[in-house]
Amino acid sequence: MKSAHLLQAQREGRKGSEGPPRTHKVHFLFLLLSGASEIALRPGSGITLVIQPRTPALPGKPCYILTSKRRDTTLAIRSGERAAFTFSCQNPESHFVMEIQKSVDCVSGPCPFGEVQLEPSTSVLPALNRTFVWDVKAHKSIGLELHFSRPRLRQIGPGEACPDGVTHSISGRINTAEVKIGTFCSNGTVSRIKMQEGVKVALHLPWFHPRNFSGFSIANHTAIKRLCIVECVFEGEGTATLMSANYPEGFPEDELMTWQFLVPPHMRSSVSFLSFNVSNCEKKEERVEYYIPGSTTNPEVFKLEDQQPGNMAGTFNLSLQGCDQDAQSPGILRLRFQVLVQHPQTESNKTYVVDLSNEQTMSLTIEPRPVKHGRKFVPGCFVCLESRTCSANVTLTPGSKHRISFLCDNLTRLWMNAEKTLSCLDPRYCQRKSYRLQVPSDILQLPVQLHDFSWKLLVPKDRLSLALVPAQKLQQHTHERACSTSFSYLLASAVPGQDLYFGSFCPGGAIEHIQVKQNVSVTLRTFSPGFQKDASRQVLNVSFIPFFKEESIFTVTPDAKSKVYLRTPNWDRGLPSLSSVSWNISVPSNQVACLTLVKERMGVVCQTGRAFMIIQEQQTRAKEIFSLEEVLPEPRVRRRSFWVNVSNCSPASGKQLDLLFWVALTPRTMDLTTVISAAVVGGAFLLLALGLIICFVKRKKKKNKGLAVGVYNGNANTQMPRLPKFQKERKDNDSHVYAVIDDTMVYGHLLQDASGSFLQPEVDTYRPFQGLMGDCPPPTPAVCSRTPTSKLASDYPPPPMPSESEGEPYTFSQPTKEAVGSGHADIPLLDTQGPTELVE
């Protein structure tokens, strides 16, 4: 053929210089002898060969079919004709396609049963994409069987292609209408297709494929009294995906189609409907029927929306029955399904009971875990209800007792998801009531891993809130300290239209309880099969409490051994606009807490309002307010329990508020300033006490000088000492013996008021704090406030720092009303001026 093109080019080149040829007949004869194709069809073969342009046409220079008489774009060769031709281009396979049509009339004459041959042979055909079509017409009562030898066929859907490009398109006939049974590739399970009233088979071969056989034979068959029967053979484990006739268009009205599955008796089969549609029926009802050899309930009838049978042993049939459709609005009946055949599994004969008869709002779904599969066959995983109705996805509804079994080679490929709703309808009944969120034992005994168990907690709007108290303190999952337990709790808002995620929490932290304002979803998520061992640790109590306005309040009791990392809700998406969240952080009396905020996650820019952080001590109510748009507070030591409150503004587009901070405890230590101050104050009190004692003694001796009162000591030395020191030791002399010390204060008259009555002395004793410890978070400032970056605003002035000796109370007694003895009271032992105030 290439030489023919060269000769044509040489001829055209000579034409420009030598003029036109003498005759067309000589030129075309020379061309055909050099590289033409010649096709001859025997008389009576019923074959017609047509070469025509492919669609869509290839852009560029056109290509023509050249014969001895003319050039054209179409060539038809009929039975008994011969033709020689070539092409005017070097790539005719890009411009033309070939179709070889053969009509077989089994109505007026006998049918040519047996192996179907390719006629003419592919070896004499030009290298074009070619389609062999066999159109067999038969009587309505005659059945025809197409038998496909190895390789068997595999049905494909719209838009799918075969790897080698070789396809079989098979159609049937209903009166004069053609019904498409399906398009098939090689290497499948379809071994036979039986039809009635005629059949049409189209074998498409790409131009480069060397195949020279049809791959099927035609045999006579008794009447099947339905549209068709498709037979599938399984010799081992495998799957087959099949479709109803005319898919994806509508199944013919009031027709019946059957699939026969030949399965070894020791294998198990399961059917799954991948997609389906039902039409509008006037009469009858669309349905599927199963015929299982040996079953006492044949046929088993199911609706298309029902769960289909599984765990079937051996061979079975599946039939699709249409109905009489509404002429005005017929609708479409179509079905695409999958059959999986595999070895019986160890769990297939074991039944588990899940009792949901006492549940009203709980449901359980068992489904495949999302994984990626390769091209290698993977046995399916099915859940069977009552051992027969099997499906890859099963939902157990509340109010019933369910018996389930598993048809699965590896149960780790399945998981469970459960959901339960707890709602409060009457606040008077449920307020302060407590409920336990725990996975029921019926679910834990199943051999499938629990993935999620979600509790949806609903409360009356603006009337009640929720408090969650775990059996073990929780840790919030952060990048700095990730959860490593077998399960965690995911908290998210359940208010319609509110996208608020509080965070993920796991056991082993410092969060004692969590309060949320409105409806919330609590999801227990497991991360390993080890959750079965940790199930006893999974207890979360929920109670309905009086309503509060903040989105959430976290009560945190840090551990001295490790830092506590905390972050705002909606991490990485930003705290919702105009929302507020608080942390109640307890500090033990023998510890101090260091509060450190991480600045890297800050990016809020307010469009309206201001974003605030409030840190308030619970005992003194000292309050610090920081604007989060400016600068975060530096790390600071907190000696008492305190609140941390974060309130968001309306952020500008693309900006958000994400705040991460941590709290660490250290032992409380006394600094040098406190020690010095305590020593000075203690020394001053000691000197004052000694001075008072000396003054009282001297004044008493003067008062009693001329009056013999008390005990007389004749051994007392009344002479002035002449030596600088005593002649006797203190234990031998009487210098330490005083005459009389009266019980009445020398200056008792100073305690009298103007009327002469004695004043009650003040008692200065230490009493432990017995007030509120801050049950409510600090009030949020107004949204439009322009509070400076850092401000100290206390509702009550902070008390002065107590001295180190405040644990030793000093009490002044009530003075007596007895008359003070006369004496030299005009000589005071202490100055009469008022006491001097000590300033720290």
PDB file of N, CA, C and O in Angstrom, residues 77-106:
ATOM      1  N   ILE A  77     -19.821  -3.463  -0.478  1.00  0.00           N
ATOM      2  CA  ILE A  77     -19.622  -4.699  -1.231  1.00  0.00           C
ATOM      3  C   ILE A  77     -20.659  -5.694  -0.735  1.00  0.00           C
ATOM      4  O   ILE A  77     -20.710  -6.001   0.458  1.00  0.00           O
ATOM      5  N   ARG A  78     -21.487  -6.211  -1.654  1.00  0.00           N
ATOM      6  CA  ARG A  78     -22.561  -7.121  -1.282  1.00  0.00           C
ATOM      7  C   ARG A  78     -22.221  -8.566  -1.647  1.00  0.00           C
ATOM      8  O   ARG A  78     -21.203  -8.836  -2.285  1.00  0.00           O
ATOM      9  N   SER A  79     -23.133  -9.457  -1.174  1.00  0.00           N
ATOM     10  CA  SER A  79     -22.921 -10.881  -1.407  1.00  0.00           C
ATOM     11  C   SER A  79     -22.789 -11.148  -2.904  1.00  0.00           C
ATOM     12  O   SER A  79     -23.606 -10.679  -3.716  1.00  0.00           O
ATOM     13  N   GLY A  80     -21.749 -11.896  -3.289  1.00  0.00           N
ATOM     14  CA  GLY A  80     -21.505 -12.241  -4.687  1.00  0.00           C
ATOM     15  C   GLY A  80     -20.689 -11.203  -5.428  1.00  0.00           C
ATOM     16  O   GLY A  80     -20.410 -11.399  -6.619  1.00  0.00           O
ATOM     17  N   GLU A  81     -20.233 -10.112  -4.812  1.00  0.00           N
ATOM     18  CA  GLU A  81     -19.464  -9.062  -5.485  1.00  0.00           C
ATOM     19  C   GLU A  81     -17.995  -9.139  -5.085  1.00  0.00           C
ATOM     20  O   GLU A  81     -17.622  -9.718  -4.078  1.00  0.00           O
ATOM     21  N   ARG A  82     -17.165  -8.507  -5.981  1.00  0.00           N
ATOM     22  CA  ARG A  82     -15.731  -8.422  -5.771  1.00  0.00           C
ATOM     23  C   ARG A  82     -15.318  -6.975  -5.959  1.00  0.00           C
ATOM     24  O   ARG A  82     -15.826  -6.294  -6.865  1.00  0.00           O
ATOM     25  N   ALA A  83     -14.390  -6.487  -5.124  1.00  0.00           N
ATOM     26  CA  ALA A  83     -13.928  -5.103  -5.254  1.00  0.00           C
ATOM     27  C   ALA A  83     -12.471  -5.011  -4.875  1.00  0.00           C
ATOM     28  O   ALA A  83     -12.002  -5.690  -3.939  1.00  0.00           O
ATOM     29  N   ALA A  84     -11.738  -4.164  -5.640  1.00  0.00           N
ATOM     30  CA  ALA A  84     -10.341  -3.837  -5.328  1.00  0.00           C
ATOM     31  C   ALA A  84     -10.268  -2.337  -5.064  1.00  0.00           C
ATOM     32  O   ALA A  84     -10.832  -1.537  -5.819  1.00  0.00           O
ATOM     33  N   PHE A  85      -9.559  -1.964  -4.046  1.00  0.00           N
ATOM     34  CA  PHE A  85      -9.528  -0.548  -3.661  1.00  0.00           C
ATOM     35  C   PHE A  85      -8.265  -0.266  -2.859  1.00  0.00           C
ATOM     36  O   PHE A  85      -7.586  -1.180  -2.391  1.00  0.00           O
ATOM     37  N   THR A  86      -7.997   0.993  -2.718  1.00  0.00           N
ATOM     38  CA  THR A  86      -6.932   1.469  -1.846  1.00  0.00           C
ATOM     39  C   THR A  86      -7.326   2.841  -1.324  1.00  0.00           C
ATOM     40  O   THR A  86      -8.432   3.314  -1.605  1.00  0.00           O
ATOM     41  N   PHE A  87      -6.440   3.469  -0.554  1.00  0.00           N
ATOM     42  CA  PHE A  87      -6.761   4.742   0.087  1.00  0.00           C
ATOM     43  C   PHE A  87      -5.767   5.806  -0.335  1.00  0.00           C
ATOM     44  O   PHE A  87      -4.599   5.496  -0.652  1.00  0.00           O
ATOM     45  N   SER A  88      -6.225   7.025  -0.321  1.00  0.00           N
ATOM     46  CA  SER A  88      -5.389   8.144  -0.750  1.00  0.00           C
ATOM     47  C   SER A  88      -4.535   8.710   0.379  1.00  0.00           C
ATOM     48  O   SER A  88      -3.846   9.708   0.178  1.00  0.00           O
ATOM     49  N   CYS A  89      -4.583   8.122   1.564  1.00  0.00           N
ATOM     50  CA  CYS A  89      -3.799   8.618   2.714  1.00  0.00           C
ATOM     51  C   CYS A  89      -3.042   7.463   3.334  1.00  0.00           C
ATOM     52  O   CYS A  89      -3.348   6.285   3.076  1.00  0.00           O
ATOM     53  N   GLN A  90      -2.052   7.820   4.142  1.00  0.00           N
ATOM     54  CA  GLN A  90      -1.203   6.806   4.753  1.00  0.00           C
ATOM     55  C   GLN A  90      -1.782   6.235   6.048  1.00  0.00           C
ATOM     56  O   GLN A  90      -1.292   5.235   6.545  1.00  0.00           O
ATOM     57  N   ASN A  91      -2.816   6.876   6.627  1.00  0.00           N
ATOM     58  CA  ASN A  91      -3.429   6.395   7.886  1.00  0.00           C
ATOM     59  C   ASN A  91      -4.933   6.235   7.718  1.00  0.00           C
ATOM     60  O   ASN A  91      -5.717   6.948   8.354  1.00  0.00           O
ATOM     61  N   PRO A  92      -5.363   5.322   6.882  1.00  0.00           N
ATOM     62  CA  PRO A  92      -6.811   5.177   6.659  1.00  0.00           C
ATOM     63  C   PRO A  92      -7.572   4.756   7.922  1.00  0.00           C
ATOM     64  O   PRO A  92      -8.771   5.024   8.033  1.00  0.00           O
ATOM     65  N   GLU A  93      -6.906   4.090   8.902  1.00  0.00           N
ATOM     66  CA  GLU A  93      -7.616   3.669  10.123  1.00  0.00           C
ATOM     67  C   GLU A  93      -8.099   4.850  10.940  1.00  0.00           C
ATOM     68  O   GLU A  93      -9.002   4.694  11.778  1.00  0.00           O
ATOM     69  N   SER A  94      -7.541   6.027  10.707  1.00  0.00           N
ATOM     70  CA  SER A  94      -8.000   7.225  11.401  1.00  0.00           C
ATOM     71  C   SER A  94      -9.167   7.894  10.702  1.00  0.00           C
ATOM     72  O   SER A  94      -9.772   8.815  11.265  1.00  0.00           O
ATOM     73  N   HIS A  95      -9.493   7.448   9.496  1.00  0.00           N
ATOM     74  CA  HIS A  95     -10.538   8.105   8.699  1.00  0.00           C
ATOM     75  C   HIS A  95     -11.732   7.198   8.412  1.00  0.00           C
ATOM     76  O   HIS A  95     -12.845   7.705   8.210  1.00  0.00           O
ATOM     77  N   PHE A  96     -11.505   5.863   8.415  1.00  0.00           N
ATOM     78  CA  PHE A  96     -12.570   4.963   7.996  1.00  0.00           C
ATOM     79  C   PHE A  96     -12.769   3.834   9.018  1.00  0.00           C
ATOM     80  O   PHE A  96     -11.848   3.478   9.767  1.00  0.00           O
ATOM     81  N   VAL A  97     -13.990   3.294   9.011  1.00  0.00           N
ATOM     82  CA  VAL A  97     -14.327   2.095   9.767  1.00  0.00           C
ATOM     83  C   VAL A  97     -15.015   1.125   8.830  1.00  0.00           C
ATOM     84  O   VAL A  97     -15.567   1.515   7.776  1.00  0.00           O
ATOM     85  N   MET A  98     -14.983  -0.144   9.242  1.00  0.00           N
ATOM     86  CA  MET A  98     -15.557  -1.193   8.403  1.00  0.00           C
ATOM     87  C   MET A  98     -16.585  -1.976   9.213  1.00  0.00           C
ATOM     88  O   MET A  98     -16.345  -2.305  10.379  1.00  0.00           O
ATOM     89  N   GLU A  99     -17.718  -2.267   8.594  1.00  0.00           N
ATOM     90  CA  GLU A  99     -18.758  -3.079   9.225  1.00  0.00           C
ATOM     91  C   GLU A  99     -19.141  -4.201   8.289  1.00  0.00           C
ATOM     92  O   GLU A  99     -19.494  -3.959   7.115  1.00  0.00           O
ATOM     93  N   ILE A 100     -19.095  -5.421   8.842  1.00  0.00           N
ATOM     94  CA  ILE A 100     -19.448  -6.605   8.067  1.00  0.00           C
ATOM     95  C   ILE A 100     -20.752  -7.140   8.634  1.00  0.00           C
ATOM     96  O   ILE A 100     -20.780  -7.658   9.764  1.00  0.00           O
ATOM     97  N   GLN A 101     -21.832  -7.010   7.895  1.00  0.00           N
ATOM     98  CA  GLN A 101     -23.164  -7.377   8.356  1.00  0.00           C
ATOM     99  C   GLN A 101     -23.569  -8.700   7.693  1.00  0.00           C
ATOM    100  O   GLN A 101     -23.429  -8.864   6.478  1.00  0.00           O
ATOM    101  N   LYS A 102     -24.106  -9.589   8.567  1.00  0.00           N
ATOM    102  CA  LYS A 102     -24.587 -10.863   8.055  1.00  0.00           C
ATOM    103  C   LYS A 102     -25.976 -11.128   8.612  1.00  0.00           C
ATOM    104  O   LYS A 102     -26.171 -11.111   9.826  1.00  0.00           O
ATOM    105  N   SER A 103     -26.946 -11.379   7.742  1.00  0.00           N
ATOM    106  CA  SER A 103     -28.319 -11.674   8.135  1.00  0.00           C
ATOM    107  C   SER A 103     -28.542 -13.173   8.060  1.00  0.00           C
ATOM    108  O   SER A 103     -28.188 -13.819   7.064  1.00  0.00           O
ATOM    109  N   VAL A 104     -29.121 -13.701   9.136  1.00  0.00           N
ATOM    110  CA  VAL A 104     -29.417 -15.131   9.206  1.00  0.00           C
ATOM    111  C   VAL A 104     -30.919 -15.263   9.418  1.00  0.00           C
ATOM    112  O   VAL A 104     -31.456 -14.795  10.432  1.00  0.00           O
ATOM    113  N   ASP A 105     -31.599 -15.881   8.467  1.00  0.00           N
ATOM    114  CA  ASP A 105     -33.050 -16.025   8.534  1.00  0.00           C
ATOM    115  C   ASP A 105     -33.379 -17.439   8.984  1.00  0.00           C
ATOM    116  O   ASP A 105     -33.211 -18.394   8.238  1.00  0.00           O
ATOM    117  N   CYS A 106     -33.833 -17.537  10.272  1.00  0.00           N
ATOM    118  CA  CYS A 106     -34.232 -18.835  10.799  1.00  0.00           C
ATOM    119  C   CYS A 106     -35.749 -19.019  10.732  1.00  0.00           C
ATOM    120  O   CYS A 106     -36.279 -20.000  11.280  1.00  0.00           O
TER     121      CYS A 106
END
